[in-house]
Short mmCIF file of C-alpha atoms and ligand atoms in Angstrom, two decimals:
data_model
loop_
_atom_site.label_atom_id
_atom_site.label_comp_id
_atom_site.label_asym_id
_atom_site.label_seq_id
_atom_site.Cartn_x
_atom_site.Cartn_y
_atom_site.Cartn_z
CA MET A 1 -11.34 41.76 -11.65
CA LYS A 2 -13.07 40.05 -14.40
CA ASN A 3 -9.72 39.92 -16.94
CA CYS A 4 -8.35 38.66 -13.45
CA VAL A 5 -11.36 35.78 -12.76
CA ILE A 6 -10.43 34.74 -16.32
CA ALA A 7 -7.07 34.52 -15.88
CA PHE A 8 -7.35 32.61 -12.90
CA GLU A 9 -9.72 29.71 -14.20
CA GLN A 10 -7.25 29.57 -17.02
CA ALA A 11 -4.64 29.29 -15.20
CA SER A 12 -6.42 26.08 -13.45
CA GLN A 13 -7.58 24.93 -16.59
CA THR A 14 -2.96 24.38 -16.87
CA GLU A 15 -3.00 23.22 -13.75
CA ALA A 16 -5.60 20.73 -13.95
CA LEU A 17 -4.40 19.61 -17.39
CA ARG A 18 -0.65 19.79 -16.37
CA ARG A 19 -1.65 17.19 -13.49
CA SER A 20 -3.55 15.20 -15.55
CA GLU A 21 -0.89 14.47 -18.28
CA LYS A 22 1.69 14.08 -15.07
CA LEU A 23 -1.04 11.47 -14.08
CA LYS A 24 -0.98 9.94 -17.86
CA SER A 25 3.19 9.72 -17.85
CA ALA A 26 2.75 8.29 -13.69
CA LEU A 27 -0.13 5.69 -15.10
CA LEU A 28 2.26 4.23 -18.18
CA ASP A 29 5.86 4.84 -16.95
CA ALA A 30 3.43 2.37 -13.48
CA VAL A 31 2.39 0.23 -16.69
CA THR A 32 5.49 -0.36 -18.32
CA HIS A 33 7.32 -1.46 -15.09
CA ASP A 34 4.79 -3.16 -13.27
CA ILE A 35 2.95 -5.13 -16.13
CA ARG A 36 5.65 -4.92 -18.88
CA THR A 37 8.63 -6.05 -16.24
CA PRO A 38 6.61 -9.01 -14.84
CA LEU A 39 5.58 -9.90 -18.53
CA THR A 40 9.26 -10.21 -19.52
CA SER A 41 10.34 -12.85 -16.80
CA ILE A 42 7.36 -14.70 -17.28
CA LYS A 43 7.99 -14.84 -21.23
CA ALA A 44 11.44 -15.45 -21.12
CA SER A 45 11.23 -18.72 -18.80
CA VAL A 46 7.87 -20.49 -20.77
CA THR A 47 9.91 -19.66 -23.88
CA THR A 48 13.02 -21.36 -22.40
CA LEU A 49 11.16 -24.54 -20.83
CA ILE A 50 8.91 -24.72 -24.68
CA SER A 51 12.93 -24.70 -26.06
CA GLU A 52 13.47 -27.82 -23.71
CA LEU A 53 10.06 -29.62 -24.49
CA LYS A 54 11.21 -29.50 -28.02
CA ARG A 55 14.26 -30.85 -26.99
CA GLU A 56 16.18 -27.85 -29.05
CA ILE A 57 18.33 -26.89 -25.24
CA SER A 58 18.59 -29.06 -22.40
CA LEU A 59 17.72 -28.34 -18.83
CA ASP A 60 18.55 -30.20 -15.62
CA GLU A 61 15.36 -30.32 -13.09
CA ARG A 62 16.80 -27.84 -10.90
CA SER A 63 16.99 -24.83 -13.43
CA LYS A 64 13.27 -25.88 -14.72
CA TYR A 65 12.74 -25.71 -11.19
CA GLU A 66 13.86 -22.13 -10.62
CA MET A 67 11.77 -20.95 -13.76
CA LEU A 68 8.26 -22.25 -12.93
CA LEU A 69 9.18 -20.30 -9.47
CA VAL A 70 10.01 -17.31 -11.62
CA ILE A 71 6.77 -17.43 -13.89
CA ASP A 72 4.29 -18.46 -10.77
CA GLU A 73 5.81 -15.27 -8.62
CA GLU A 74 5.31 -12.87 -11.22
CA CYS A 75 1.79 -14.33 -12.11
CA ASN A 76 1.00 -13.26 -7.97
CA ARG A 77 2.41 -9.78 -8.74
CA LEU A 78 0.94 -8.97 -11.81
CA ASN A 79 -2.17 -10.37 -10.33
CA ASN A 80 -2.02 -8.06 -6.74
CA TYR A 81 -1.50 -5.39 -9.37
CA THR A 82 -4.35 -5.91 -11.55
CA GLU A 83 -6.17 -6.03 -7.99
CA LYS A 84 -5.19 -3.15 -6.90
CA LEU A 85 -5.63 -1.03 -9.94
CA ILE A 86 -9.44 -2.34 -9.97
CA GLU A 87 -9.60 -1.54 -6.07
CA LEU A 88 -8.04 2.01 -6.59
CA ALA A 89 -10.64 2.75 -9.84
CA ARG A 90 -13.49 1.75 -8.53
CA ILE A 91 -12.83 3.89 -5.60
CA GLU A 92 -12.34 6.91 -8.17
CA ALA A 93 -15.37 6.05 -8.91
CA GLY A 94 -17.25 7.15 -6.23
CA ASP A 95 -18.23 3.15 -6.28
CA LEU A 96 -17.05 2.32 -2.78
CA ARG A 97 -19.40 0.99 -0.81
CA LEU A 98 -18.65 0.89 2.93
CA TYR A 99 -20.56 -1.67 5.66
CA ARG A 100 -20.80 -0.52 9.09
CA ARG A 101 -20.95 -2.42 12.15
CA TRP A 102 -19.71 -2.01 15.95
CA LYS A 103 -16.53 -4.02 16.01
CA ALA A 104 -14.32 -4.76 18.58
CA LEU A 105 -11.11 -3.41 17.64
CA ASP A 106 -8.76 -5.49 18.93
CA GLU A 107 -10.68 -8.14 16.60
CA ILE A 108 -9.72 -5.44 13.63
CA ILE A 109 -6.60 -5.70 14.37
CA ASN A 110 -5.82 -9.55 15.06
CA THR A 111 -7.64 -9.65 12.29
CA ALA A 112 -5.00 -7.71 9.73
CA VAL A 113 -1.62 -9.03 11.72
CA GLU A 114 -2.96 -12.54 11.00
CA ASN A 115 -3.49 -11.75 7.61
CA SER A 116 -0.15 -9.90 7.97
CA LYS A 117 2.26 -13.65 9.42
CA GLN A 118 3.57 -14.76 5.92
CA ILE A 119 5.35 -11.25 4.94
CA LEU A 120 6.04 -10.58 9.16
CA ILE A 121 8.08 -13.40 9.20
CA ASN A 122 11.66 -11.71 9.18
CA HIS A 123 10.77 -8.82 11.67
CA LYS A 124 10.03 -8.83 15.23
CA LEU A 125 6.14 -7.37 15.99
CA ASN A 126 4.92 -6.06 19.21
CA VAL A 127 0.98 -5.58 19.91
CA LYS A 128 0.14 -3.37 22.40
CA LEU A 129 -3.42 -2.33 22.74
CA SER A 130 -4.79 -0.68 25.49
CA GLU A 131 -7.64 -2.88 27.45
CA GLU A 132 -9.94 -0.98 27.41
CA LEU A 133 -10.28 -0.84 23.52
CA PRO A 134 -14.29 1.43 22.26
CA ALA A 135 -16.27 -0.96 19.85
CA VAL A 136 -16.39 1.34 16.40
CA LEU A 137 -18.73 1.75 13.93
CA VAL A 138 -16.48 0.86 10.71
CA ASP A 139 -15.76 -1.80 7.58
CA SER A 140 -13.65 -4.21 9.76
CA HIS A 141 -12.27 -5.33 6.17
CA ALA A 142 -11.68 -2.01 4.80
CA ILE A 143 -9.93 -0.71 8.22
CA ALA A 144 -8.06 -4.41 8.30
CA GLU A 145 -6.93 -3.51 4.90
CA VAL A 146 -5.90 -0.53 5.42
CA ILE A 147 -4.00 -1.57 9.02
CA TYR A 148 -2.44 -4.65 6.26
CA LEU A 149 -1.37 -2.28 3.95
CA LEU A 150 0.46 -0.59 6.28
CA ILE A 151 2.23 -3.36 7.95
CA ASP A 152 3.44 -4.13 3.74
CA ASN A 153 5.14 -0.91 4.16
CA ALA A 154 6.88 -1.40 7.06
CA VAL A 155 8.35 -4.59 6.52
CA LYS A 156 9.84 -3.49 2.82
CA TYR A 157 10.93 -0.14 4.17
CA SER A 158 12.50 -0.92 7.10
CA PRO A 159 15.80 -4.05 7.25
CA GLU A 160 15.18 -7.66 8.38
CA GLN A 161 14.86 -8.10 11.98
CA SER A 162 13.77 -4.41 12.72
CA LEU A 163 10.90 -4.15 15.01
CA ILE A 164 7.60 -3.32 14.12
CA MET A 165 5.32 -1.57 16.53
CA ILE A 166 1.43 -2.03 16.43
CA THR A 167 -0.83 0.50 19.24
CA ALA A 168 -4.32 1.28 19.72
CA SER A 169 -5.50 2.86 22.56
CA ALA A 170 -7.99 5.67 23.02
CA ILE A 171 -8.11 9.23 22.58
CA ASN A 172 -10.73 11.65 24.45
CA ASP A 173 -13.42 11.11 21.31
CA ALA A 174 -10.75 8.71 19.02
CA VAL A 175 -9.77 5.63 19.11
CA GLU A 176 -5.40 6.39 17.18
CA ILE A 177 -4.01 2.89 15.90
CA MET A 178 -0.06 3.19 15.40
CA VAL A 179 1.80 1.59 12.72
CA GLU A 180 5.70 2.46 13.81
CA ASP A 181 8.94 0.58 11.98
CA GLU A 182 12.51 1.37 12.37
CA GLY A 183 13.36 1.46 8.23
CA ILE A 184 14.26 4.47 6.15
CA GLY A 185 11.86 6.56 7.34
CA ILE A 186 9.72 9.39 5.14
CA PRO A 187 11.06 12.52 5.04
CA VAL A 188 9.00 15.53 5.69
CA GLU A 189 8.33 17.15 2.24
CA PHE A 190 7.13 13.47 1.06
CA ARG A 191 4.53 12.88 3.78
CA GLU A 192 1.39 14.64 2.17
CA LYS A 193 2.87 13.28 -1.19
CA VAL A 194 3.10 9.63 -0.22
CA PHE A 195 -0.92 9.38 -0.18
CA ASP A 196 -0.94 10.16 -4.16
CA LYS A 197 -1.35 7.63 -6.71
CA PHE A 198 2.28 6.13 -8.06
CA PHE A 199 4.32 8.70 -5.98
CA ARG A 200 7.09 6.43 -4.69
CA VAL A 201 9.76 8.27 -2.53
CA ASN A 202 13.38 7.78 -5.30
CA GLU A 203 10.55 5.09 -7.24
CA GLY A 204 10.96 3.00 -4.15
CA GLY A 205 14.23 2.36 -4.40
CA ALA A 206 15.11 -1.29 -5.09
CA ARG A 207 12.11 -2.05 -3.37
CA LYS A 208 9.73 -3.23 -5.28
CA GLY A 209 6.08 -1.84 -5.61
CA VAL A 210 3.33 -0.25 -7.22
CA GLY A 211 2.90 2.91 -5.89
CA MET A 212 -1.25 2.17 -4.70
CA GLY A 213 -0.91 1.27 -1.42
CA LEU A 214 -0.90 4.22 0.67
CA ALA A 215 -3.78 5.96 -1.72
CA ILE A 216 -5.90 3.43 -1.42
CA ALA A 217 -5.15 3.24 2.66
CA LYS A 218 -6.20 7.18 2.45
CA SER A 219 -9.17 6.48 0.36
CA LEU A 220 -10.69 3.77 2.25
CA ILE A 221 -9.75 5.80 5.59
CA GLU A 222 -11.49 9.31 4.74
CA ALA A 223 -14.33 7.53 3.03
CA HIS A 224 -15.07 6.23 6.86
CA GLY A 225 -15.21 10.49 7.36
CA ASP A 226 -11.77 9.21 9.61
CA SER A 227 -7.46 10.79 8.91
CA ILE A 228 -4.08 9.02 8.74
CA ARG A 229 -1.58 10.60 8.90
CA ILE A 230 2.85 10.34 9.44
CA GLU A 231 4.61 11.19 11.87
CA ASP A 232 8.19 11.63 13.65
CA THR A 233 9.05 8.07 15.26
CA LYS A 234 10.52 8.87 19.02
CA LYS A 235 13.39 7.04 17.49
CA ARG A 236 15.33 9.52 14.91
CA LYS A 237 14.80 6.65 11.90
CA GLY A 238 11.67 4.80 10.95
CA THR A 239 7.94 5.82 10.46
CA ARG A 240 4.89 6.11 12.35
CA PHE A 241 1.51 6.65 10.33
CA VAL A 242 -1.43 6.82 12.86
CA ILE A 243 -5.10 6.24 11.55
CA ARG A 244 -7.92 7.87 13.93
CA LEU A 245 -11.11 6.63 13.92
CA PRO A 246 -13.31 8.76 15.54
CA ILE A 247 -15.69 7.38 18.44
CA GLY A 248 -19.10 7.29 18.35
CA ASP A 249 -22.18 6.80 15.49
CA ASN A 250 -21.38 9.70 13.10
N1 ADP B 1 6.83 2.31 6.82
C1 ADP B 1 7.75 2.94 5.40
N2 ADP B 1 8.69 3.87 5.38
C2 ADP B 1 9.11 4.34 4.34
N3 ADP B 1 8.95 5.00 2.76
C3 ADP B 1 7.25 4.14 2.68
C4 ADP B 1 6.86 3.92 3.87
N4 ADP B 1 5.45 3.42 3.81
C5 ADP B 1 5.42 4.35 2.41
N5 ADP B 1 6.39 4.62 2.29
C6 ADP B 1 6.82 4.94 0.38
O1 ADP B 1 5.78 6.01 -0.17
C7 ADP B 1 5.87 4.86 -0.77
C8 ADP B 1 4.35 5.02 -1.86
O2 ADP B 1 3.65 3.50 -0.70
P1 ADP B 1 2.90 3.05 -1.01
O3 ADP B 1 1.80 4.02 -1.80
O4 ADP B 1 2.25 1.56 -0.40
O5 ADP B 1 3.34 2.12 -2.65
P2 ADP B 1 3.86 1.19 -2.48
O6 ADP B 1 4.43 0.23 -1.37
O7 ADP B 1 4.37 -0.04 -3.92
O8 ADP B 1 6.21 2.01 -3.46
C9 ADP B 1 6.53 4.10 -1.54
O9 ADP B 1 7.02 3.85 -1.98
C10 ADP B 1 7.54 4.78 -0.38
O10 ADP B 1 8.82 5.74 -0.44
MG1 MG B 2 2.99 -0.55 -0.47
#
């Protein structure tokens, strides 16, 4: 029996080690891809612009403008990436403070939709909130951020002009918020894994991303004692995320 316990402990240590190695290599991949790729573009553009200023080469206005746009966009990407890394590190260090207040759910959803205006320009959006939505005792910024992250994914993983639906309704002692798209969908076998940090189905295909959105979303939701899951959509394509917030002051 004792041997058995020791063997078990060793096995779980090996497993922990294996997981931490895997995490390190995922982190390394992420850093290589998500930090070096933008840095390489920025560096290339800046070097070219400096050469032009030194009159070593000549560029027309249009090319210079395009290089500045590249620099601007890649800086935004790095900024966004760093913010997410910091947020995730904070969450993992247990430094996540929620400021819970009673808040109307439609207000929270409207804030998230308002913040998503820019990214939603090439999609159709349908927001359907049932009339008698109760107030919820949550950190409204955190919940709005989660909804934003789900909208961001819905946009990214579905074709332009397709429909994104947001619905909210009270179900027994909880409210459920759904964000649904008509995109590429998530195979059933990955519906837990996608919440792991840095995990991306097929490395995200051609789509840019860092694999931190859902890990952040899940931590924020679980910090509330609430849950988030993925369901089949009624149509045969697309993805439906469901956030479940219990009503009541526990
Ligand atoms: N709405 C969606 N439709 C299809 N796949 C999705 C959707 N949302 C998330 N995914 C998959 O889950 C992965 C993890 O999502 P996320 O953590 O937000 O990272 P990112 O969007 O940066 O890749 C994505 O790379 C993608 O493979
Ligand atoms: Mg994402």
